[in-house]
Amino acid sequence: MAKITAGIGCSHVPAIGAAFDQGLTQDAYWKPLFDGYEPAREWIKKHKPDVAILVYNDHGSALTLDLIPTLGIGVADEFQPADEGWGPRQVPVVKGHSALAWHITESLITNEFDMCVMNKLDVDHGLTVPLNIMCGKVDDWPFAVIPVPINVVMFPIPTGDRCWRMGEVIRRAVESFPEDLNVVIFGTGGMSHQIHGERSGMINRKFDTAFLDDLSKNPQRLRYIKHEEYTTFAGAEGIEMVMWMVMRAALGDNNVHEVYRHYHVPASNTAAGLIILENDDLKKPQKKSAKKAVKKAAGKKTPAAKKPAGKKAAAKKAAVKK
Ligand code: DHB
Ligand code: FE
């Protein structure tokens, strides 16, 4: 059976891709950002996913205003890097997973999500930059990728709640795919940024931090953040964060733990965020029983526990409860 074992939330700033391509990652401006990506790369090397479902948005590169699919899915065997005005980036061709992509498509459509099925799709920085962030410079991407483009550039765009419900269907679809596959899901874009108009360059660290905290602590709050709240508090392009809701819902509710976070301001005009969430109940069933054992041990009335607790003992007890 295939399993979604982890979720990755990741910004997609095009200048990060340019810094990669031009070998600028150790320059003073970029070094603190890129240094923070190293632990994430170590994590994914060990995690060894077979497939990544990558929820992202195209920026008028492959999908112009001529045709605006709200929700899409790439079912092809491969996807070429898009020409964004300077020629295609020199990154590996993205290999798809057609069988799983069609399986997910069927589940989504039979569950009332009318997907735009894409047999040909060039992928822009929205997809290739998160891959570089997680994999570095490579000759071939180390896993297959199923692109899931969502329209967040032209109103009306889907709500966080709709993205959430789509993630729930994706989770069930993956779990009903018979092949043994280690699947991860990316939610990309954000965090706070606005790249035009009077508020160009605005960043909201408080909003972003609460968003990252609540991905594991209170994802239901994030699910219902309105478009107006995103644009007011996280900037016009901060609304890209609705795509993280697909990722979060695909992990299931309240059963994740955060394994890594990196937040850096600024990357071009954007607050660059990266978070890795592991799915507890699928990846590490032994962890649950280990947690149970700790709880049980803490609840046992040992002679020491009956004694009035001093400051140190009380702190210890509180630490176990967490
Ligand atoms: C920037 C950020 C984006 O998300 C994007 O799509 C384009 C530009 C920026 O910060 O420069
Ligand atoms: Fe963007």
mmCIF file of C-alpha atoms and ligand atoms in Angstrom:
data_model
loop_
_atom_site.group_PDB
_atom_site.id
_atom_site.type_symbol
_atom_site.label_atom_id
_atom_site.label_comp_id
_atom_site.label_asym_id
_atom_site.label_seq_id
_atom_site.Cartn_x
_atom_site.Cartn_y
_atom_site.Cartn_z
ATOM 1 C CA MET A 1 0.000 0.000 0.000
ATOM 2 C CA ALA A 2 1.220 3.535 -0.707
ATOM 3 C CA LYS A 3 1.489 5.925 2.249
ATOM 4 C CA ILE A 4 1.866 9.670 2.674
ATOM 5 C CA THR A 5 4.651 9.683 5.222
ATOM 6 C CA ALA A 6 5.525 13.376 5.428
ATOM 7 C CA GLY A 7 4.552 16.864 4.350
ATOM 8 C CA ILE A 8 6.813 19.730 3.363
ATOM 9 C CA GLY A 9 5.774 23.375 3.390
ATOM 10 C CA CYS A 10 8.143 25.423 1.252
ATOM 11 C CA SER A 11 8.396 28.897 -0.300
ATOM 12 C CA HIS A 12 9.230 29.119 -4.001
ATOM 13 C CA VAL A 13 10.877 32.531 -4.572
ATOM 14 C CA PRO A 14 12.321 32.610 -8.134
ATOM 15 C CA ALA A 15 15.456 34.477 -6.981
ATOM 16 C CA ILE A 16 16.332 31.407 -4.864
ATOM 17 C CA GLY A 17 16.433 29.436 -8.114
ATOM 18 C CA ALA A 18 18.579 32.127 -9.748
ATOM 19 C CA ALA A 19 20.996 32.090 -6.771
ATOM 20 C CA PHE A 20 21.288 28.309 -7.219
ATOM 21 C CA ASP A 21 21.825 28.533 -10.947
ATOM 22 C CA GLN A 22 24.431 31.295 -10.670
ATOM 23 C CA GLY A 23 26.366 29.678 -7.797
ATOM 24 C CA LEU A 24 25.591 32.516 -5.356
ATOM 25 C CA THR A 25 24.438 30.382 -2.430
ATOM 26 C CA GLN A 26 27.470 31.269 -0.286
ATOM 27 C CA ASP A 27 27.240 35.034 -0.914
ATOM 28 C CA ALA A 28 26.580 37.060 2.246
ATOM 29 C CA TYR A 29 22.971 37.796 1.224
ATOM 30 C CA TRP A 30 22.036 34.167 0.501
ATOM 31 C CA LYS A 31 24.207 32.155 2.900
ATOM 32 C CA PRO A 32 21.920 32.309 5.981
ATOM 33 C CA LEU A 33 18.985 31.139 3.860
ATOM 34 C CA PHE A 34 20.811 28.304 2.124
ATOM 35 C CA ASP A 35 22.568 27.133 5.316
ATOM 36 C CA GLY A 36 19.131 26.561 6.795
ATOM 37 C CA TYR A 37 18.234 24.222 3.934
ATOM 38 C CA GLU A 38 21.040 21.754 4.709
ATOM 39 C CA PRO A 39 19.288 19.824 7.527
ATOM 40 C CA ALA A 40 16.200 19.466 5.317
ATOM 41 C CA ARG A 41 18.332 17.925 2.568
ATOM 42 C CA GLU A 42 19.855 15.505 5.044
ATOM 43 C CA TRP A 43 16.356 14.581 6.185
ATOM 44 C CA ILE A 44 15.048 13.860 2.678
ATOM 45 C CA LYS A 45 18.135 11.791 1.813
ATOM 46 C CA LYS A 46 17.344 9.552 4.786
ATOM 47 C CA HIS A 47 13.581 9.612 4.218
ATOM 48 C CA LYS A 48 13.995 8.409 0.593
ATOM 49 C CA PRO A 49 10.553 9.124 -0.862
ATOM 50 C CA ASP A 50 9.560 7.301 -4.048
ATOM 51 C CA VAL A 51 7.071 9.953 -5.114
ATOM 52 C CA ALA A 52 6.308 13.568 -4.222
ATOM 53 C CA ILE A 53 2.888 15.081 -4.807
ATOM 54 C CA LEU A 54 3.835 18.715 -5.352
ATOM 55 C CA VAL A 55 1.063 21.252 -4.871
ATOM 56 C CA TYR A 56 2.168 24.527 -6.454
ATOM 57 C CA ASN A 57 1.073 27.391 -8.646
ATOM 58 C CA ASP A 58 2.096 28.325 -12.138
ATOM 59 C CA HIS A 59 2.868 32.046 -12.612
ATOM 60 C CA GLY A 60 1.632 32.621 -16.170
ATOM 61 C CA SER A 61 4.490 30.454 -17.475
ATOM 62 C CA ALA A 62 2.720 27.346 -18.757
ATOM 63 C CA LEU A 63 -0.816 28.449 -17.918
ATOM 64 C CA THR A 64 -1.634 31.907 -19.209
ATOM 65 C CA LEU A 65 -4.722 33.998 -18.623
ATOM 66 C CA ASP A 66 -6.126 32.381 -21.796
ATOM 67 C CA LEU A 67 -7.010 29.324 -19.781
ATOM 68 C CA ILE A 68 -7.178 29.230 -15.972
ATOM 69 C CA PRO A 69 -7.668 25.779 -14.454
ATOM 70 C CA THR A 70 -8.597 26.142 -10.789
ATOM 71 C CA LEU A 71 -7.324 22.684 -9.825
ATOM 72 C CA GLY A 72 -5.010 20.642 -12.054
ATOM 73 C CA ILE A 73 -3.019 17.448 -11.953
ATOM 74 C CA GLY A 74 -0.131 16.342 -14.169
ATOM 75 C CA VAL A 75 -0.495 12.746 -15.321
ATOM 76 C CA ALA A 76 2.370 12.652 -17.850
ATOM 77 C CA ASP A 77 5.562 10.606 -17.609
ATOM 78 C CA GLU A 78 7.674 13.749 -17.608
ATOM 79 C CA PHE A 79 7.462 17.518 -17.315
ATOM 80 C CA GLN A 80 9.898 19.993 -18.883
ATOM 81 C CA PRO A 81 11.155 23.108 -17.048
ATOM 82 C CA ALA A 82 9.160 26.113 -18.304
ATOM 83 C CA ASP A 83 10.634 29.118 -20.079
ATOM 84 C CA GLU A 84 9.889 32.037 -17.732
ATOM 85 C CA GLY A 85 11.419 34.657 -19.990
ATOM 86 C CA TRP A 86 15.120 33.822 -19.763
ATOM 87 C CA GLY A 87 14.960 30.343 -21.291
ATOM 88 C CA PRO A 88 14.173 27.199 -19.294
ATOM 89 C CA ARG A 89 16.200 26.735 -16.082
ATOM 90 C CA GLN A 90 18.979 24.192 -16.432
ATOM 91 C CA VAL A 91 17.425 21.740 -13.987
ATOM 92 C CA PRO A 92 16.645 18.061 -14.541
ATOM 93 C CA VAL A 93 13.482 17.057 -16.356
ATOM 94 C CA VAL A 94 10.814 16.171 -13.786
ATOM 95 C CA LYS A 95 9.763 12.512 -14.009
ATOM 96 C CA GLY A 96 6.111 11.867 -13.232
ATOM 97 C CA HIS A 97 4.267 8.855 -11.821
ATOM 98 C CA SER A 98 1.475 8.365 -14.301
ATOM 99 C CA ALA A 99 -0.187 5.363 -12.622
ATOM 100 C CA LEU A 100 -0.505 7.021 -9.211
ATOM 101 C CA ALA A 101 -1.456 10.355 -10.795
ATOM 102 C CA TRP A 102 -4.347 8.750 -12.710
ATOM 103 C CA HIS A 103 -5.446 6.891 -9.572
ATOM 104 C CA ILE A 104 -5.538 10.155 -7.591
ATOM 105 C CA THR A 105 -7.319 11.898 -10.483
ATOM 106 C CA GLU A 106 -10.033 9.265 -10.513
ATOM 107 C CA SER A 107 -10.514 9.546 -6.742
ATOM 108 C CA LEU A 108 -10.677 13.330 -6.885
ATOM 109 C CA ILE A 109 -13.181 13.441 -9.734
ATOM 110 C CA THR A 110 -15.433 10.775 -8.232
ATOM 111 C CA ASN A 111 -15.310 12.805 -4.988
ATOM 112 C CA GLU A 112 -16.587 15.949 -6.756
ATOM 113 C CA PHE A 113 -13.244 17.667 -7.460
ATOM 114 C CA ASP A 114 -13.403 18.438 -11.178
ATOM 115 C CA MET A 115 -9.714 18.341 -11.995
ATOM 116 C CA CYS A 116 -8.131 19.687 -15.134
ATOM 117 C CA VAL A 117 -6.163 16.645 -16.303
ATOM 118 C CA MET A 118 -2.832 17.684 -17.776
ATOM 119 C CA ASN A 119 -1.081 15.360 -20.203
ATOM 120 C CA LYS A 120 1.464 18.032 -21.029
ATOM 121 C CA LEU A 121 2.668 20.633 -18.560
ATOM 122 C CA ASP A 122 5.846 22.695 -18.341
ATOM 123 C CA VAL A 123 6.747 23.445 -14.732
ATOM 124 C CA ASP A 124 7.983 26.835 -13.520
ATOM 125 C CA HIS A 125 9.814 28.090 -10.398
ATOM 126 C CA GLY A 126 6.741 27.260 -8.310
ATOM 127 C CA LEU A 127 7.693 23.601 -8.680
ATOM 128 C CA THR A 128 11.415 23.526 -9.481
ATOM 129 C CA VAL A 129 12.590 25.878 -6.701
ATOM 130 C CA PRO A 130 11.134 23.741 -3.861
ATOM 131 C CA LEU A 131 12.781 20.707 -5.500
ATOM 132 C CA ASN A 132 16.153 22.521 -5.503
ATOM 133 C CA ILE A 133 15.624 23.598 -1.901
ATOM 134 C CA MET A 134 15.045 20.008 -0.780
ATOM 135 C CA CYS A 135 17.432 18.200 -3.140
ATOM 136 C CA GLY A 136 20.169 20.739 -3.982
ATOM 137 C CA LYS A 137 21.890 20.635 -7.362
ATOM 138 C CA VAL A 138 21.412 17.156 -8.813
ATOM 139 C CA ASP A 139 21.716 15.434 -12.197
ATOM 140 C CA ASP A 140 18.356 13.731 -11.711
ATOM 141 C CA TRP A 141 15.604 14.435 -9.177
ATOM 142 C CA PRO A 142 15.754 11.558 -6.682
ATOM 143 C CA PHE A 143 12.004 10.828 -6.770
ATOM 144 C CA ALA A 144 9.060 10.998 -9.153
ATOM 145 C CA VAL A 145 6.840 14.079 -8.938
ATOM 146 C CA ILE A 146 3.106 14.483 -9.467
ATOM 147 C CA PRO A 147 2.482 18.191 -10.129
ATOM 148 C CA VAL A 148 -0.760 19.573 -8.701
ATOM 149 C CA PRO A 149 -1.121 23.157 -9.957
ATOM 150 C CA ILE A 150 -3.694 25.348 -8.214
ATOM 151 C CA ASN A 151 -4.789 28.758 -9.435
ATOM 152 C CA VAL A 152 -3.785 31.406 -6.893
ATOM 153 C CA VAL A 153 -2.922 34.180 -9.352
ATOM 154 C CA MET A 154 -6.358 35.176 -10.663
ATOM 155 C CA PHE A 155 -9.477 35.595 -8.533
ATOM 156 C CA PRO A 156 -11.646 33.710 -7.776
ATOM 157 C CA ILE A 157 -9.221 31.246 -6.236
ATOM 158 C CA PRO A 158 -10.093 28.214 -4.089
ATOM 159 C CA THR A 159 -10.555 28.651 -0.351
ATOM 160 C CA GLY A 160 -8.317 27.074 2.275
ATOM 161 C CA ASP A 161 -11.228 24.822 3.234
ATOM 162 C CA ARG A 162 -11.628 23.546 -0.337
ATOM 163 C CA CYS A 163 -7.874 22.902 -0.494
ATOM 164 C CA TRP A 164 -8.136 21.059 2.818
ATOM 165 C CA ARG A 165 -10.936 18.792 1.564
ATOM 166 C CA MET A 166 -8.962 18.087 -1.577
ATOM 167 C CA GLY A 167 -6.015 17.015 0.605
ATOM 168 C CA GLU A 168 -8.279 14.603 2.491
ATOM 169 C CA VAL A 169 -9.278 12.923 -0.785
ATOM 170 C CA ILE A 170 -5.647 12.742 -1.910
ATOM 171 C CA ARG A 171 -4.753 11.010 1.344
ATOM 172 C CA ARG A 172 -7.421 8.348 0.904
ATOM 173 C CA ALA A 173 -6.515 7.913 -2.767
ATOM 174 C CA VAL A 174 -2.851 7.304 -1.982
ATOM 175 C CA GLU A 175 -3.728 4.833 0.768
ATOM 176 C CA SER A 176 -5.833 2.825 -1.680
ATOM 177 C CA PHE A 177 -3.050 2.546 -4.260
ATOM 178 C CA PRO A 178 -1.846 -1.059 -4.128
ATOM 179 C CA GLU A 179 1.864 -0.530 -4.790
ATOM 180 C CA ASP A 180 4.205 -0.039 -1.796
ATOM 181 C CA LEU A 181 5.274 3.574 -2.202
ATOM 182 C CA ASN A 182 6.743 6.086 0.206
ATOM 183 C CA VAL A 183 4.936 9.290 -0.764
ATOM 184 C CA VAL A 184 5.583 12.807 0.487
ATOM 185 C CA ILE A 185 3.465 15.861 -0.262
ATOM 186 C CA PHE A 186 4.665 19.435 -0.784
ATOM 187 C CA GLY A 187 2.551 22.520 -0.113
ATOM 188 C CA THR A 188 4.420 25.419 -1.669
ATOM 189 C CA GLY A 189 4.368 29.196 -2.049
ATOM 190 C CA GLY A 190 4.254 31.959 0.544
ATOM 191 C CA MET A 191 5.034 32.920 3.137
ATOM 192 C CA SER A 192 4.057 36.576 3.596
ATOM 193 C CA HIS A 193 4.902 38.695 0.576
ATOM 194 C CA GLN A 194 3.567 41.236 -1.836
ATOM 195 C CA ILE A 195 5.442 42.000 -5.031
ATOM 196 C CA HIS A 196 3.532 44.976 -6.395
ATOM 197 C CA GLY A 197 1.805 48.199 -5.406
ATOM 198 C CA GLU A 198 2.091 50.368 -2.306
ATOM 199 C CA ARG A 199 2.735 47.511 0.085
ATOM 200 C CA SER A 200 5.367 45.868 -2.124
ATOM 201 C CA GLY A 201 7.964 44.221 0.114
ATOM 202 C CA MET A 202 5.670 43.828 3.129
ATOM 203 C CA ILE A 203 6.454 40.915 5.459
ATOM 204 C CA ASN A 204 4.509 39.747 8.523
ATOM 205 C CA ARG A 205 6.696 37.576 10.747
ATOM 206 C CA LYS A 206 3.975 37.305 13.425
ATOM 207 C CA PHE A 207 1.422 35.931 10.955
ATOM 208 C CA ASP A 208 3.948 33.505 9.458
ATOM 209 C CA THR A 209 5.142 32.219 12.833
ATOM 210 C CA ALA A 210 1.586 31.579 14.020
ATOM 211 C CA PHE A 211 0.876 29.807 10.709
ATOM 212 C CA LEU A 212 3.909 27.531 11.086
ATOM 213 C CA ASP A 213 3.061 26.834 14.760
ATOM 214 C CA ASP A 214 -0.529 25.940 13.961
ATOM 215 C CA LEU A 215 0.317 23.511 11.166
ATOM 216 C CA SER A 216 0.950 20.988 13.922
ATOM 217 C CA LYS A 217 -0.910 22.575 16.890
ATOM 218 C CA ASN A 218 -4.169 23.850 15.412
ATOM 219 C CA PRO A 219 -4.496 23.195 11.667
ATOM 220 C CA GLN A 220 -8.272 23.729 11.796
ATOM 221 C CA ARG A 221 -7.698 27.454 12.416
ATOM 222 C CA LEU A 222 -5.614 27.675 9.246
ATOM 223 C CA ARG A 223 -8.199 25.803 7.215
ATOM 224 C CA TYR A 224 -10.678 28.658 7.683
ATOM 225 C CA ILE A 225 -8.390 31.668 7.107
ATOM 226 C CA LYS A 226 -10.260 33.812 4.591
ATOM 227 C CA HIS A 227 -8.776 35.246 1.397
ATOM 228 C CA GLU A 228 -9.203 38.748 2.838
ATOM 229 C CA GLU A 229 -7.176 37.780 5.919
ATOM 230 C CA TYR A 230 -4.336 36.430 3.783
ATOM 231 C CA THR A 231 -4.204 39.501 1.566
ATOM 232 C CA THR A 232 -4.511 41.912 4.518
ATOM 233 C CA PHE A 233 -2.035 40.258 6.864
ATOM 234 C CA ALA A 234 0.264 38.243 4.582
ATOM 235 C CA GLY A 235 0.175 40.357 1.408
ATOM 236 C CA ALA A 236 -1.473 39.816 -1.965
ATOM 237 C CA GLU A 237 0.853 36.933 -2.825
ATOM 238 C CA GLY A 238 0.781 35.535 0.714
ATOM 239 C CA ILE A 239 -2.455 33.932 -0.432
ATOM 240 C CA GLU A 240 -0.256 31.258 -2.025
ATOM 241 C CA MET A 241 -0.356 29.692 1.448
ATOM 242 C CA VAL A 242 -3.803 28.186 0.784
ATOM 243 C CA MET A 243 -1.841 25.512 -1.076
ATOM 244 C CA TRP A 244 -0.234 24.394 2.181
ATOM 245 C CA MET A 245 -3.723 23.295 3.309
ATOM 246 C CA VAL A 246 -3.768 20.474 0.734
ATOM 247 C CA MET A 247 -0.491 19.215 2.182
ATOM 248 C CA ARG A 248 -1.610 19.503 5.794
ATOM 249 C CA ALA A 249 -4.945 17.737 5.256
ATOM 250 C CA ALA A 250 -3.248 14.926 3.335
ATOM 251 C CA LEU A 251 -1.336 14.105 6.530
ATOM 252 C CA GLY A 252 -4.532 13.613 8.544
ATOM 253 C CA ASP A 253 -5.755 15.733 11.435
ATOM 254 C CA ASN A 254 -3.679 16.153 14.620
ATOM 255 C CA ASN A 255 -1.265 13.315 14.072
ATOM 256 C CA VAL A 256 1.884 14.990 12.862
ATOM 257 C CA HIS A 257 5.070 16.145 14.445
ATOM 258 C CA GLU A 258 7.327 18.906 13.225
ATOM 259 C CA VAL A 259 10.808 17.647 12.466
ATOM 260 C CA TYR A 260 12.356 20.780 10.992
ATOM 261 C CA ARG A 261 11.662 24.480 10.467
ATOM 262 C CA HIS A 262 13.610 27.291 8.804
ATOM 263 C CA TYR A 263 12.336 30.858 8.421
ATOM 264 C CA HIS A 264 14.373 33.612 6.860
ATOM 265 C CA VAL A 265 13.658 37.224 5.897
ATOM 266 C CA PRO A 266 14.135 38.467 3.259
ATOM 267 C CA ALA A 267 14.520 36.302 0.202
ATOM 268 C CA SER A 268 13.888 38.830 -2.545
ATOM 269 C CA ASN A 269 10.521 40.302 -1.461
ATOM 270 C CA THR A 270 9.434 37.255 0.466
ATOM 271 C CA ALA A 271 9.604 35.659 3.901
ATOM 272 C CA ALA A 272 11.029 32.242 3.012
ATOM 273 C CA GLY A 273 9.618 29.416 5.121
ATOM 274 C CA LEU A 274 10.375 25.722 5.191
ATOM 275 C CA ILE A 275 8.762 23.151 7.449
ATOM 276 C CA ILE A 276 8.815 19.351 7.527
ATOM 277 C CA LEU A 277 6.010 17.440 9.221
ATOM 278 C CA GLU A 278 6.132 13.703 9.668
ATOM 279 C CA ASN A 279 2.984 11.643 9.725
ATOM 280 C CA ASP A 280 3.049 9.846 13.089
ATOM 281 C CA ASP A 281 0.396 7.204 12.635
ATOM 282 C CA LEU A 282 1.634 5.984 9.270
ATOM 283 C CA LYS A 283 5.389 6.280 9.456
ATOM 284 C CA LYS A 284 6.070 5.469 13.079
ATOM 285 C CA PRO A 285 3.386 3.273 14.650
ATOM 286 C CA GLN A 286 5.903 2.283 17.321
ATOM 287 C CA LYS A 287 6.085 5.916 18.435
ATOM 288 C CA LYS A 288 2.462 5.832 19.577
ATOM 289 C CA SER A 289 3.033 2.838 21.803
ATOM 290 C CA ALA A 290 6.216 4.430 23.108
ATOM 291 C CA LYS A 291 4.181 7.540 24.002
ATOM 292 C CA LYS A 292 1.572 5.349 25.694
ATOM 293 C CA ALA A 293 4.278 3.645 27.728
ATOM 294 C CA VAL A 294 5.613 7.002 28.946
ATOM 295 C CA LYS A 295 2.093 8.109 29.922
ATOM 296 C CA LYS A 296 1.440 4.838 31.734
ATOM 297 C CA ALA A 297 4.721 5.059 33.610
ATOM 298 C CA ALA A 298 3.965 8.654 34.597
ATOM 299 C CA GLY A 299 0.527 7.696 35.892
ATOM 300 C CA LYS A 300 1.768 4.862 38.175
ATOM 301 C CA LYS A 301 1.687 5.750 41.850
ATOM 302 C CA THR A 302 5.185 4.970 42.976
ATOM 303 C CA PRO A 303 6.130 5.753 46.603
ATOM 304 C CA ALA A 304 8.246 8.656 45.300
ATOM 305 C CA ALA A 305 5.325 10.129 43.380
ATOM 306 C CA LYS A 306 3.135 10.130 46.522
ATOM 307 C CA LYS A 307 5.561 12.378 48.348
ATOM 308 C CA PRO A 308 4.779 16.100 48.164
ATOM 309 C CA ALA A 309 6.608 17.171 44.998
ATOM 310 C CA GLY A 310 9.440 19.641 45.263
ATOM 311 C CA LYS A 311 10.059 22.210 42.520
ATOM 312 C CA LYS A 312 12.393 19.893 40.607
ATOM 313 C CA ALA A 313 10.032 16.903 40.707
ATOM 314 C CA ALA A 314 7.072 19.044 39.610
ATOM 315 C CA ALA A 315 9.062 20.357 36.643
ATOM 316 C CA LYS A 316 10.030 16.803 35.697
ATOM 317 C CA LYS A 317 6.402 15.669 35.841
ATOM 318 C CA ALA A 318 5.312 18.603 33.680
ATOM 319 C CA ALA A 319 8.011 17.801 31.152
ATOM 320 C CA VAL A 320 6.768 14.218 30.796
ATOM 321 C CA LYS A 321 3.194 15.441 30.278
ATOM 322 C CA LYS A 322 4.283 17.563 27.311
HETATM 323 C C1 DHB B 1 8.753 36.656 -5.605
HETATM 324 C C2 DHB B 1 8.019 35.724 -4.881
HETATM 325 C C3 DHB B 1 7.131 34.882 -5.513
HETATM 326 O O1 DHB B 1 6.344 33.980 -4.857
HETATM 327 C C4 DHB B 1 6.996 34.905 -6.878
HETATM 328 O O2 DHB B 1 6.187 34.019 -7.468
HETATM 329 C C5 DHB B 1 7.714 35.850 -7.630
HETATM 330 C C6 DHB B 1 8.591 36.713 -6.980
HETATM 331 C C7 DHB B 1 9.743 37.564 -4.946
HETATM 332 O O3 DHB B 1 9.784 37.661 -3.724
HETATM 333 O O4 DHB B 1 10.540 38.186 -5.661
HETATM 334 FE FE FE B 2 4.838 32.993 -6.336
#
